[in-house]
CSV table of C-alpha atoms in Angstrom, one decimal:
chain,number,residue,atom,x,y,z
A,8,MET,CA,37.3,-101.6,-100.2
A,9,ARG,CA,39.4,-100.9,-103.2
A,10,THR,CA,38.0,-100.3,-106.7
A,11,VAL,CA,40.2,-99.7,-109.8
A,12,ARG,CA,39.0,-98.2,-113.1
A,13,ARG,CA,40.5,-96.2,-116.0
A,14,LEU,CA,39.6,-92.6,-117.0
A,15,GLN,CA,38.7,-92.0,-120.6
A,16,GLY,CA,41.3,-90.1,-122.6
A,17,PRO,CA,45.1,-90.3,-123.1
A,18,ALA,CA,46.1,-90.6,-119.5
A,19,LEU,CA,45.9,-93.7,-117.3
A,20,ALA,CA,43.9,-93.0,-114.2
A,21,VAL,CA,43.4,-95.3,-111.2
A,22,ALA,CA,40.5,-94.5,-108.9
A,23,VAL,CA,41.0,-95.6,-105.4
A,24,PHE,CA,37.8,-95.4,-103.4
A,25,LEU,CA,38.9,-94.9,-99.8
A,26,ALA,CA,35.6,-95.9,-98.1
A,27,VAL,CA,34.9,-97.0,-94.6
A,28,SER,CA,31.1,-96.3,-94.7
A,29,ALA,CA,28.3,-96.7,-97.2
A,30,CYS,CA,27.2,-93.9,-99.6
A,31,SER,CA,23.9,-93.5,-97.8
A,32,GLY,CA,22.5,-94.3,-94.4
A,33,SER,CA,19.9,-93.6,-91.9
A,34,SER,CA,19.8,-91.4,-88.9
A,35,GLN,CA,18.8,-92.7,-85.5
A,36,GLY,CA,15.4,-91.1,-85.9
A,37,GLY,CA,14.9,-93.1,-89.1
A,38,GLY,CA,15.5,-90.2,-91.5
A,39,THR,CA,18.0,-90.2,-94.3
A,40,THR,CA,21.4,-88.9,-93.5
A,41,ASN,CA,23.3,-87.0,-96.2
A,42,THR,CA,26.4,-89.0,-96.9
A,43,THR,CA,27.3,-87.7,-100.4
A,44,PRO,CA,30.9,-88.7,-101.1
A,45,ILE,CA,33.6,-86.1,-101.3
A,46,LYS,CA,35.5,-86.6,-104.6
A,47,VAL,CA,39.1,-85.6,-104.9
A,48,GLY,CA,41.0,-85.7,-108.2
A,49,PHE,CA,44.8,-86.2,-107.7
A,50,ILE,CA,47.0,-85.7,-110.7
A,51,LEU,CA,50.4,-87.4,-110.4
A,52,SER,CA,53.3,-88.5,-112.5
A,53,LEU,CA,53.1,-92.2,-112.2
A,54,THR,CA,55.1,-92.8,-115.4
A,55,GLY,CA,57.9,-90.8,-117.1
A,56,THR,CA,60.9,-89.0,-115.6
A,57,PHE,CA,59.1,-88.2,-112.3
A,58,ALA,CA,57.4,-91.5,-111.8
A,59,ALA,CA,59.2,-92.2,-108.5
A,60,ASN,CA,58.3,-88.7,-107.3
A,61,GLY,CA,54.6,-89.3,-108.0
A,62,LYS,CA,54.6,-92.7,-106.3
A,63,ASN,CA,56.1,-91.2,-103.2
A,64,GLU,CA,53.4,-88.5,-103.0
A,65,GLN,CA,50.7,-91.1,-103.5
A,66,ASN,CA,52.3,-93.3,-100.7
A,67,GLY,CA,52.3,-90.3,-98.3
A,68,TRP,CA,48.6,-89.6,-99.0
A,69,ASN,CA,47.6,-93.2,-98.5
A,70,LEU,CA,49.6,-93.4,-95.3
A,71,ALA,CA,47.6,-90.4,-93.9
A,72,VAL,CA,44.4,-92.1,-95.0
A,73,LYS,CA,45.3,-95.1,-92.9
A,74,GLU,CA,46.1,-92.9,-89.9
A,75,VAL,CA,43.1,-90.6,-89.9
A,76,GLY,CA,40.5,-92.5,-91.8
A,77,GLY,CA,38.5,-92.1,-95.0
A,78,THR,CA,35.3,-90.6,-93.8
A,79,VAL,CA,34.2,-87.2,-92.4
A,80,ASN,CA,30.7,-86.9,-90.8
A,81,GLY,CA,29.5,-89.9,-92.8
A,82,HIS,CA,30.9,-88.6,-96.1
A,83,LYS,CA,33.5,-90.9,-97.6
A,84,ILE,CA,36.5,-89.4,-99.3
A,85,GLN,CA,37.0,-90.9,-102.8
A,86,THR,CA,40.4,-90.2,-104.4
A,87,THR,CA,41.0,-90.7,-108.1
A,88,PHE,CA,44.7,-90.8,-109.0
A,89,ALA,CA,45.3,-89.7,-112.6
A,90,ASP,CA,48.7,-90.3,-114.3
A,91,ASP,CA,49.9,-87.2,-116.2
A,92,GLN,CA,52.9,-89.2,-117.6
A,93,THR,CA,55.2,-86.2,-116.8
A,94,ASP,CA,53.5,-84.3,-119.7
A,95,PRO,CA,51.7,-81.0,-119.2
A,96,ASN,CA,49.2,-81.8,-122.1
A,97,VAL,CA,48.2,-85.0,-120.4
A,98,ALA,CA,47.9,-83.2,-117.1
A,99,LEU,CA,45.5,-80.7,-118.6
A,100,SER,CA,43.5,-83.6,-120.1
A,101,ASP,CA,43.4,-85.3,-116.7
A,102,ALA,CA,42.1,-82.2,-115.0
A,103,ARG,CA,39.3,-81.8,-117.6
A,104,ALA,CA,38.3,-85.5,-117.3
A,105,LEU,CA,38.4,-85.4,-113.5
A,106,VAL,CA,36.2,-82.3,-113.3
A,107,GLU,CA,33.9,-82.8,-116.3
A,108,GLN,CA,33.5,-86.5,-116.3
A,109,ASP,CA,34.1,-87.6,-112.7
A,110,GLY,CA,32.7,-84.5,-111.1
A,111,VAL,CA,35.4,-84.1,-108.5
A,112,ASP,CA,35.0,-81.5,-105.8
A,113,MET,CA,38.7,-80.5,-105.8
A,114,LEU,CA,42.0,-81.2,-107.4
A,115,GLU,CA,45.4,-82.0,-105.9
A,116,GLY,CA,47.8,-80.5,-108.4
A,117,PRO,CA,50.5,-82.2,-110.4
A,118,ILE,CA,54.3,-82.3,-109.8
A,119,PRO,CA,56.1,-80.9,-113.0
A,120,ALA,CA,56.2,-77.1,-113.1
A,121,ASN,CA,54.9,-77.0,-116.6
A,122,ALA,CA,52.0,-79.3,-115.7
A,123,ILE,CA,51.1,-77.2,-112.7
A,124,GLY,CA,50.9,-74.1,-115.0
A,125,ALA,CA,48.7,-76.0,-117.5
A,126,VAL,CA,46.3,-77.2,-114.8
A,127,ALA,CA,46.2,-73.7,-113.2
A,128,GLY,CA,45.1,-72.2,-116.5
A,129,TYR,CA,42.1,-74.5,-116.5
A,130,ALA,CA,41.2,-74.8,-112.8
A,131,GLY,CA,41.3,-71.0,-112.1
A,132,PRO,CA,38.7,-69.8,-114.6
A,133,HIS,CA,36.4,-72.8,-113.7
A,134,GLY,CA,36.7,-72.0,-110.0
A,135,ILE,CA,37.9,-75.5,-109.1
A,136,PRO,CA,39.4,-75.7,-105.6
A,137,THR,CA,43.1,-76.8,-106.1
A,138,ASP,CA,45.9,-77.6,-103.7
A,139,ASP,CA,49.1,-77.3,-105.6
A,140,ILE,CA,52.3,-78.9,-104.4
A,141,ALA,CA,54.3,-75.8,-105.2
A,142,ILE,CA,54.2,-72.4,-106.9
A,143,CYS,CA,56.3,-72.9,-110.0
A,144,SER,CA,54.6,-70.6,-112.5
A,145,ASP,CA,53.6,-66.9,-112.6
A,146,GLN,CA,50.2,-67.9,-113.8
A,147,GLN,CA,49.5,-69.5,-110.4
A,148,ILE,CA,50.3,-66.2,-108.7
A,149,THR,CA,48.0,-64.3,-111.1
A,150,ASN,CA,45.2,-66.9,-110.8
A,151,TYR,CA,45.3,-67.3,-107.0
A,152,LYS,CA,44.5,-63.6,-106.8
A,153,LYS,CA,42.1,-63.4,-109.7
A,154,PHE,CA,40.0,-66.5,-109.1
A,155,ASN,CA,40.7,-67.2,-105.4
A,156,ASN,CA,40.4,-70.9,-106.1
A,157,ALA,CA,43.8,-72.3,-105.1
A,158,TYR,CA,46.9,-72.3,-102.9
A,159,ALA,CA,50.2,-74.2,-102.6
A,160,SER,CA,50.6,-76.2,-99.4
A,161,ASP,CA,54.2,-77.3,-99.8
A,162,TRP,CA,56.6,-74.7,-101.1
A,163,ASN,CA,57.6,-72.1,-103.7
A,164,CYS,CA,60.0,-73.9,-106.1
A,165,ASP,CA,62.6,-71.1,-105.7
A,166,GLN,CA,62.4,-70.9,-101.9
A,167,PRO,CA,65.2,-73.3,-101.0
A,168,GLY,CA,67.4,-71.9,-103.8
A,169,LEU,CA,67.2,-68.4,-102.5
A,170,MET,CA,68.5,-69.5,-99.1
A,171,LEU,CA,71.1,-71.8,-100.7
A,172,GLY,CA,72.7,-68.9,-102.6
A,173,GLN,CA,73.4,-67.0,-99.4
A,174,TRP,CA,74.5,-70.2,-97.6
A,175,ALA,CA,77.0,-71.1,-100.4
A,176,TYR,CA,78.6,-67.6,-100.2
A,177,ASP,CA,78.8,-67.9,-96.4
A,178,GLN,CA,80.8,-71.2,-96.9
A,179,GLY,CA,83.5,-69.3,-98.7
A,180,TYR,CA,82.4,-70.2,-102.3
A,181,ARG,CA,83.0,-67.3,-104.7
A,182,HIS,CA,82.8,-69.0,-108.1
A,183,ILE,CA,80.0,-71.5,-108.9
A,184,SER,CA,78.8,-73.1,-112.1
A,185,THR,CA,75.3,-74.4,-112.5
A,186,VAL,CA,73.7,-77.4,-114.3
A,187,ALA,CA,70.0,-77.5,-114.6
A,188,LEU,CA,67.0,-79.1,-116.3
A,189,ASP,CA,65.8,-76.8,-119.1
A,190,TYR,CA,62.2,-76.2,-118.1
A,191,ALA,CA,60.2,-73.9,-115.8
A,192,PHE,CA,61.2,-75.6,-112.5
A,193,GLY,CA,64.9,-75.4,-113.5
A,194,TRP,CA,64.7,-71.8,-114.7
A,195,ILE,CA,62.9,-70.5,-111.5
A,196,SER,CA,64.9,-72.5,-109.0
A,197,THR,CA,68.3,-72.1,-110.6
A,198,GLY,CA,67.6,-68.4,-111.3
A,199,ALA,CA,66.8,-67.9,-107.6
A,200,PHE,CA,70.1,-69.5,-106.5
A,201,ILE,CA,72.0,-67.4,-109.0
A,202,ALA,CA,70.3,-64.1,-107.9
A,203,ALA,CA,70.9,-64.8,-104.2
A,204,PHE,CA,74.5,-65.9,-104.7
A,205,LYS,CA,75.3,-62.9,-106.9
A,206,LYS,CA,73.6,-60.6,-104.4
A,207,ALA,CA,75.8,-61.9,-101.6
A,208,GLY,CA,78.9,-61.2,-103.8
A,209,GLY,CA,79.5,-64.4,-105.7
A,210,SER,CA,80.0,-65.0,-109.4
A,211,ILE,CA,78.6,-67.6,-111.8
A,212,ASP,CA,81.3,-69.1,-114.0
A,213,LYS,CA,79.0,-71.0,-116.4
A,214,GLN,CA,75.3,-72.0,-116.8
A,215,ILE,CA,74.6,-75.3,-118.5
A,216,TRP,CA,71.1,-76.5,-119.5
A,217,ALA,CA,70.0,-80.0,-120.2
A,218,PRO,CA,66.7,-81.2,-121.7
A,219,ILE,CA,64.3,-82.8,-119.2
A,220,THR,CA,64.4,-86.0,-121.2
A,221,THR,CA,68.3,-86.3,-121.0
A,222,SER,CA,69.4,-89.9,-120.5
A,223,ASP,CA,73.1,-89.3,-120.3
A,224,PHE,CA,74.5,-86.2,-118.6
A,225,THR,CA,78.2,-86.9,-119.6
A,226,PRO,CA,78.2,-84.3,-122.4
A,227,PHE,CA,76.9,-81.7,-120.0
A,228,VAL,CA,79.2,-82.5,-117.1
A,229,THR,CA,82.2,-82.3,-119.4
A,230,GLN,CA,81.4,-78.7,-120.1
A,231,LEU,CA,81.9,-77.7,-116.4
A,232,PRO,CA,84.8,-75.3,-115.8
A,233,THR,CA,86.9,-75.4,-112.6
A,234,SER,CA,84.8,-73.6,-110.0
A,235,ASP,CA,84.6,-73.6,-106.2
A,236,ALA,CA,81.4,-75.7,-106.4
A,237,VAL,CA,78.7,-76.9,-108.7
A,238,PHE,CA,75.0,-76.2,-108.2
A,239,ALA,CA,72.7,-78.9,-109.8
A,240,LEU,CA,69.0,-78.7,-110.3
A,241,MET,CA,67.8,-82.2,-111.1
A,242,ALA,CA,64.7,-84.3,-110.2
A,243,GLY,CA,63.6,-87.9,-110.3
A,244,ALA,CA,65.6,-90.1,-112.7
A,245,ALA,CA,67.6,-87.1,-113.9
A,246,SER,CA,69.1,-86.8,-110.4
A,247,VAL,CA,70.3,-90.4,-110.5
A,248,ARG,CA,71.8,-90.0,-114.0
A,249,PHE,CA,73.5,-86.7,-113.2
A,250,THR,CA,75.2,-87.7,-110.0
A,251,GLN,CA,76.4,-90.9,-111.6
A,252,ALA,CA,78.0,-88.9,-114.5
A,253,TYR,CA,79.5,-86.4,-112.0
A,254,LYS,CA,81.2,-89.4,-110.2
A,255,GLN,CA,82.3,-91.1,-113.4
A,256,LEU,CA,84.0,-88.0,-114.7
A,257,GLY,CA,86.0,-87.6,-111.6
A,258,PHE,CA,84.3,-84.5,-110.0
A,259,VAL,CA,83.4,-86.2,-106.7
A,260,GLY,CA,85.9,-85.3,-104.0
A,261,LYS,CA,87.3,-82.5,-106.1
A,262,VAL,CA,84.5,-80.0,-106.7
A,263,PRO,CA,81.7,-79.9,-104.0
A,264,LEU,CA,78.2,-80.6,-105.3
A,265,ILE,CA,75.2,-78.7,-103.9
A,266,GLY,CA,71.6,-78.4,-105.1
A,267,ASN,CA,68.0,-77.8,-104.6
A,268,THR,CA,65.6,-80.2,-102.7
A,269,THR,CA,65.2,-82.7,-105.5
A,270,LEU,CA,68.9,-83.5,-106.1
A,271,THR,CA,69.1,-86.1,-103.3
A,272,ASP,CA,65.5,-86.2,-102.1
A,273,TYR,CA,64.5,-89.7,-101.1
A,274,SER,CA,62.5,-90.1,-104.4
A,275,ALA,CA,65.9,-90.4,-106.0
A,276,LEU,CA,68.4,-91.2,-103.2
A,277,PRO,CA,67.7,-95.0,-103.0
A,278,ALA,CA,68.7,-95.3,-106.6
A,279,GLU,CA,71.8,-93.1,-106.4
A,280,ASP,CA,75.3,-94.4,-106.0
A,281,PRO,CA,76.4,-93.8,-102.4
A,282,ALA,CA,79.9,-93.0,-103.6
A,283,ALA,CA,78.5,-90.3,-105.9
A,284,VAL,CA,76.2,-88.6,-103.4
A,285,GLN,CA,77.6,-89.0,-99.9
A,286,GLY,CA,78.5,-85.6,-98.6
A,287,VAL,CA,76.3,-83.7,-101.1
A,288,ARG,CA,74.4,-80.8,-99.6
A,289,ILE,CA,71.0,-79.5,-100.6
A,290,ALA,CA,68.6,-76.8,-99.5
A,291,ALA,CA,65.1,-78.2,-98.9
A,292,GLN,CA,61.8,-77.5,-97.2
A,293,TYR,CA,61.8,-81.2,-96.1
A,294,CYS,CA,64.6,-83.6,-95.4
A,295,ASP,CA,63.9,-87.2,-94.2
A,296,GLY,CA,66.4,-86.8,-91.3
A,297,ILE,CA,64.8,-83.9,-89.6
A,298,ASP,CA,65.2,-84.7,-85.9
A,299,THR,CA,61.8,-83.8,-84.3
A,300,PRO,CA,59.2,-86.0,-82.6
A,301,GLN,CA,56.7,-85.2,-85.4
A,302,ASN,CA,59.0,-86.1,-88.2
A,303,THR,CA,60.5,-89.1,-86.4
A,304,LYS,CA,57.0,-90.5,-86.0
A,305,PHE,CA,56.1,-89.9,-89.6
A,306,ALA,CA,59.4,-91.2,-91.1
A,307,ASN,CA,59.3,-94.4,-89.0
A,308,ALA,CA,55.7,-95.0,-89.9
A,309,TYR,CA,56.4,-94.4,-93.6
A,310,HIS,CA,59.5,-96.7,-93.5
A,311,ALA,CA,57.5,-99.4,-91.8
A,312,ALA,CA,54.8,-99.2,-94.5
A,313,TYR,CA,57.0,-98.9,-97.6
A,314,GLY,CA,60.4,-100.1,-96.7
A,315,ARG,CA,62.2,-96.8,-97.4
A,316,TRP,CA,62.4,-93.3,-95.8
A,317,PRO,CA,60.0,-90.6,-97.0
A,318,SER,CA,60.8,-88.1,-99.7
A,319,TYR,CA,59.6,-84.5,-99.8
A,320,TYR,CA,56.8,-85.7,-102.1
A,321,SER,CA,55.8,-88.3,-99.4
A,322,GLU,CA,55.6,-85.6,-96.8
A,323,ALA,CA,53.7,-83.4,-99.1
A,324,GLY,CA,51.1,-86.0,-99.9
A,325,TYR,CA,50.8,-86.9,-96.2
A,326,THR,CA,50.3,-83.3,-95.2
A,327,LYS,CA,47.9,-82.6,-98.0
A,328,TYR,CA,45.5,-85.3,-96.8
A,329,ARG,CA,45.7,-84.4,-93.2
A,330,LEU,CA,45.0,-80.7,-94.1
A,331,LEU,CA,42.0,-81.8,-96.2
A,332,VAL,CA,40.5,-83.9,-93.4
A,333,SER,CA,41.0,-81.1,-90.9
A,334,ALA,CA,39.2,-78.6,-93.2
A,335,LEU,CA,36.4,-81.1,-93.9
A,336,GLN,CA,35.8,-81.6,-90.2
A,337,LYS,CA,35.2,-77.9,-89.9
A,338,LEU,CA,32.7,-78.1,-92.8
A,339,LYS,CA,31.1,-81.3,-91.4
A,340,GLY,CA,31.9,-82.9,-94.8
A,341,ASP,CA,29.8,-80.4,-96.8
A,342,VAL,CA,31.7,-79.3,-99.9
A,343,SER,CA,28.8,-78.0,-101.8
A,344,ASN,CA,30.1,-74.4,-101.5
A,345,LYS,CA,33.4,-74.4,-103.4
A,346,LYS,CA,34.4,-70.9,-102.2
A,347,LYS,CA,33.8,-71.9,-98.6
A,348,LEU,CA,35.8,-75.1,-99.1
A,349,VAL,CA,38.8,-73.1,-100.4
A,350,SER,CA,38.6,-70.4,-97.7
A,351,THR,CA,38.4,-73.2,-95.1
A,352,LEU,CA,41.4,-75.0,-96.5
A,353,LYS,CA,43.4,-71.8,-96.5
A,354,SER,CA,42.6,-70.9,-92.9
A,355,THR,CA,43.1,-74.4,-91.4
A,356,PRO,CA,46.4,-74.8,-89.5
A,357,ILE,CA,48.9,-77.0,-91.4
A,358,VAL,CA,50.5,-79.6,-89.1
A,359,ALA,CA,53.4,-81.0,-91.0
A,360,PRO,CA,56.4,-83.3,-90.3
A,361,ARG,CA,58.6,-80.7,-92.0
A,362,GLY,CA,57.9,-78.2,-89.2
A,363,PRO,CA,55.8,-75.1,-88.6
A,364,VAL,CA,53.8,-74.0,-91.7
A,365,THR,CA,51.6,-71.0,-92.4
A,366,LEU,CA,50.2,-69.8,-95.7
A,367,ASN,CA,51.4,-66.4,-96.6
A,368,PRO,CA,48.3,-64.4,-98.0
A,369,ALA,CA,50.6,-62.5,-100.4
A,370,THR,CA,51.2,-65.7,-102.4
A,371,TRP,CA,49.1,-68.4,-100.7
A,372,SER,CA,52.2,-70.5,-100.3
A,373,PRO,CA,54.1,-71.4,-97.1
A,374,ASN,CA,56.2,-69.5,-94.6
A,375,GLN,CA,58.3,-72.4,-93.3
A,376,ASN,CA,61.7,-73.6,-92.3
A,377,ILE,CA,64.3,-74.2,-95.0
A,378,TYR,CA,67.0,-76.7,-94.2
A,379,ILE,CA,70.5,-77.2,-95.5
A,380,CYS,CA,70.9,-81.0,-95.5
A,381,GLN,CA,73.8,-83.3,-96.1
A,382,VAL,CA,73.7,-86.8,-97.4
A,383,GLN,CA,75.2,-88.9,-94.5
A,384,ARG,CA,75.2,-92.6,-93.6
A,385,VAL,CA,72.9,-93.2,-90.7
A,386,GLY,CA,73.1,-96.9,-89.7
A,387,SER,CA,72.9,-98.9,-92.9
A,388,ASP,CA,71.1,-96.1,-94.9
A,389,LEU,CA,71.9,-92.9,-96.5
A,390,ARG,CA,69.8,-90.0,-95.1
A,391,ASN,CA,69.4,-86.3,-95.8
A,392,VAL,CA,70.5,-84.9,-92.4
A,393,PRO,CA,69.9,-81.1,-91.6
A,394,ILE,CA,73.1,-79.3,-90.7
A,395,LYS,CA,71.5,-75.8,-90.7
A,396,THR,CA,68.0,-74.5,-90.3
A,397,TYR,CA,66.6,-71.1,-91.6
A,398,LYS,CA,63.5,-70.6,-89.6
A,399,ASN,CA,60.1,-69.3,-90.9
A,400,VAL,CA,61.4,-68.3,-94.3
A,401,LYS,CA,58.9,-66.3,-96.4
A,402,PRO,CA,58.2,-67.3,-100.0
A,403,TRP,CA,60.6,-64.7,-101.2
A,404,GLY,CA,63.5,-65.7,-98.9
A,405,ASN,CA,65.8,-62.8,-98.0
A,406,LEU,CA,64.7,-60.7,-100.9
A,407,LYS,CA,62.1,-57.9,-100.8
A,408,GLN,CA,58.7,-59.1,-101.9
A,409,SER,CA,58.7,-56.8,-105.0
A,410,GLU,CA,62.2,-57.8,-105.9
A,411,TRP,CA,61.3,-61.5,-105.7
A,412,LEU,CA,58.1,-61.1,-107.8
A,413,GLN,CA,60.1,-59.4,-110.5
A,414,LEU,CA,62.7,-62.1,-110.4
A,415,PHE,CA,60.2,-65.0,-110.3
A,416,THR,CA,58.2,-63.6,-113.3
A,417,LYS,CA,61.3,-63.1,-115.3
A,418,ASN,CA,62.7,-66.6,-114.6
A,419,ALA,CA,59.3,-68.3,-115.2
A,420,ALA,CA,59.4,-66.9,-118.8
A,421,GLY,CA,62.7,-68.5,-119.6
A,422,ARG,CA,66.3,-69.2,-118.7
A,423,PRO,CA,67.8,-66.8,-116.2
A,424,THR,CA,70.5,-64.4,-117.4
């Protein structure tokens, strides 16, 4: 059964009621069985710069629903998808409406870093259980400890960049220029890459920053000096626009292009020019071409359902739902105690196509593999294929925890220096 409605307020919200049982029922002995629905509010970017990213995450969640079902101990799981329009102010309005009007039991956090921070500022003081896709703000770190209401099941947004900085130096690169989106995710991720590359012995020739709303990256690419390589921090439609400008201005084949997860993630790759991105290498917590039985099964199922390979957002949504169901099974579907719900979610093993995942209690974000992946043609498709694996990487990469926290806090406040 599928029901659609709109939330009140500035954001469009679609409520998808994933039900396979009635809201109430009777036990075999004739008594009434408690089948109160479990309400989940899922904030996504379904319009705006990151619309493709949000749709991928929604698809992954829905695929998991089909695989493991929509009911736990007679309690149906009702998911309300709310569009934040890639705007932190709308994301905050969504969170309030989902909690105060819809009465959701927990939130699945948004995608943009600034939206994650906005929602964290509301959910923390209100004690709303929240599964963030990533840690991309220092407010999250503070709130996780202060309010004990949330965690990030997918990644730290600087985790791949920390490993890529060391990897790039190991490849023989000594001078690199960076181009990044000018907002929190760009500052933190690019800052991590810069810090790791410099620590290894490399130099940054130039840093270039582009507004998140940039439609033409030509003026920014033309500013690039001659370096050994270029690091790009892009996401969604920006990835497509940037790689196209990089090709049109003659950099492809002359200056190697490397980047963080989202540069050629499958939320962008189908729309990117093969001639612009083939051979590009990224550091990522998930690549669609990971060659393991778990990921092969997931990727093939996703491809069969949606006609394309999964992005990191797809894998995140898929893993989020499976984690939720596993935790709810432990609770027998009872989410009346919010603190118990959060503690159960945190302590439930995460089984993910990306590989082994454990939540680090210092940050409540993952220890996990980080992959260096290259865009390669596999059959008729372009795929992100791992060429190196860093196993069981902590949230702070190769840095000391204290050193990382200082770096993260500094970069979260503005552009890295």
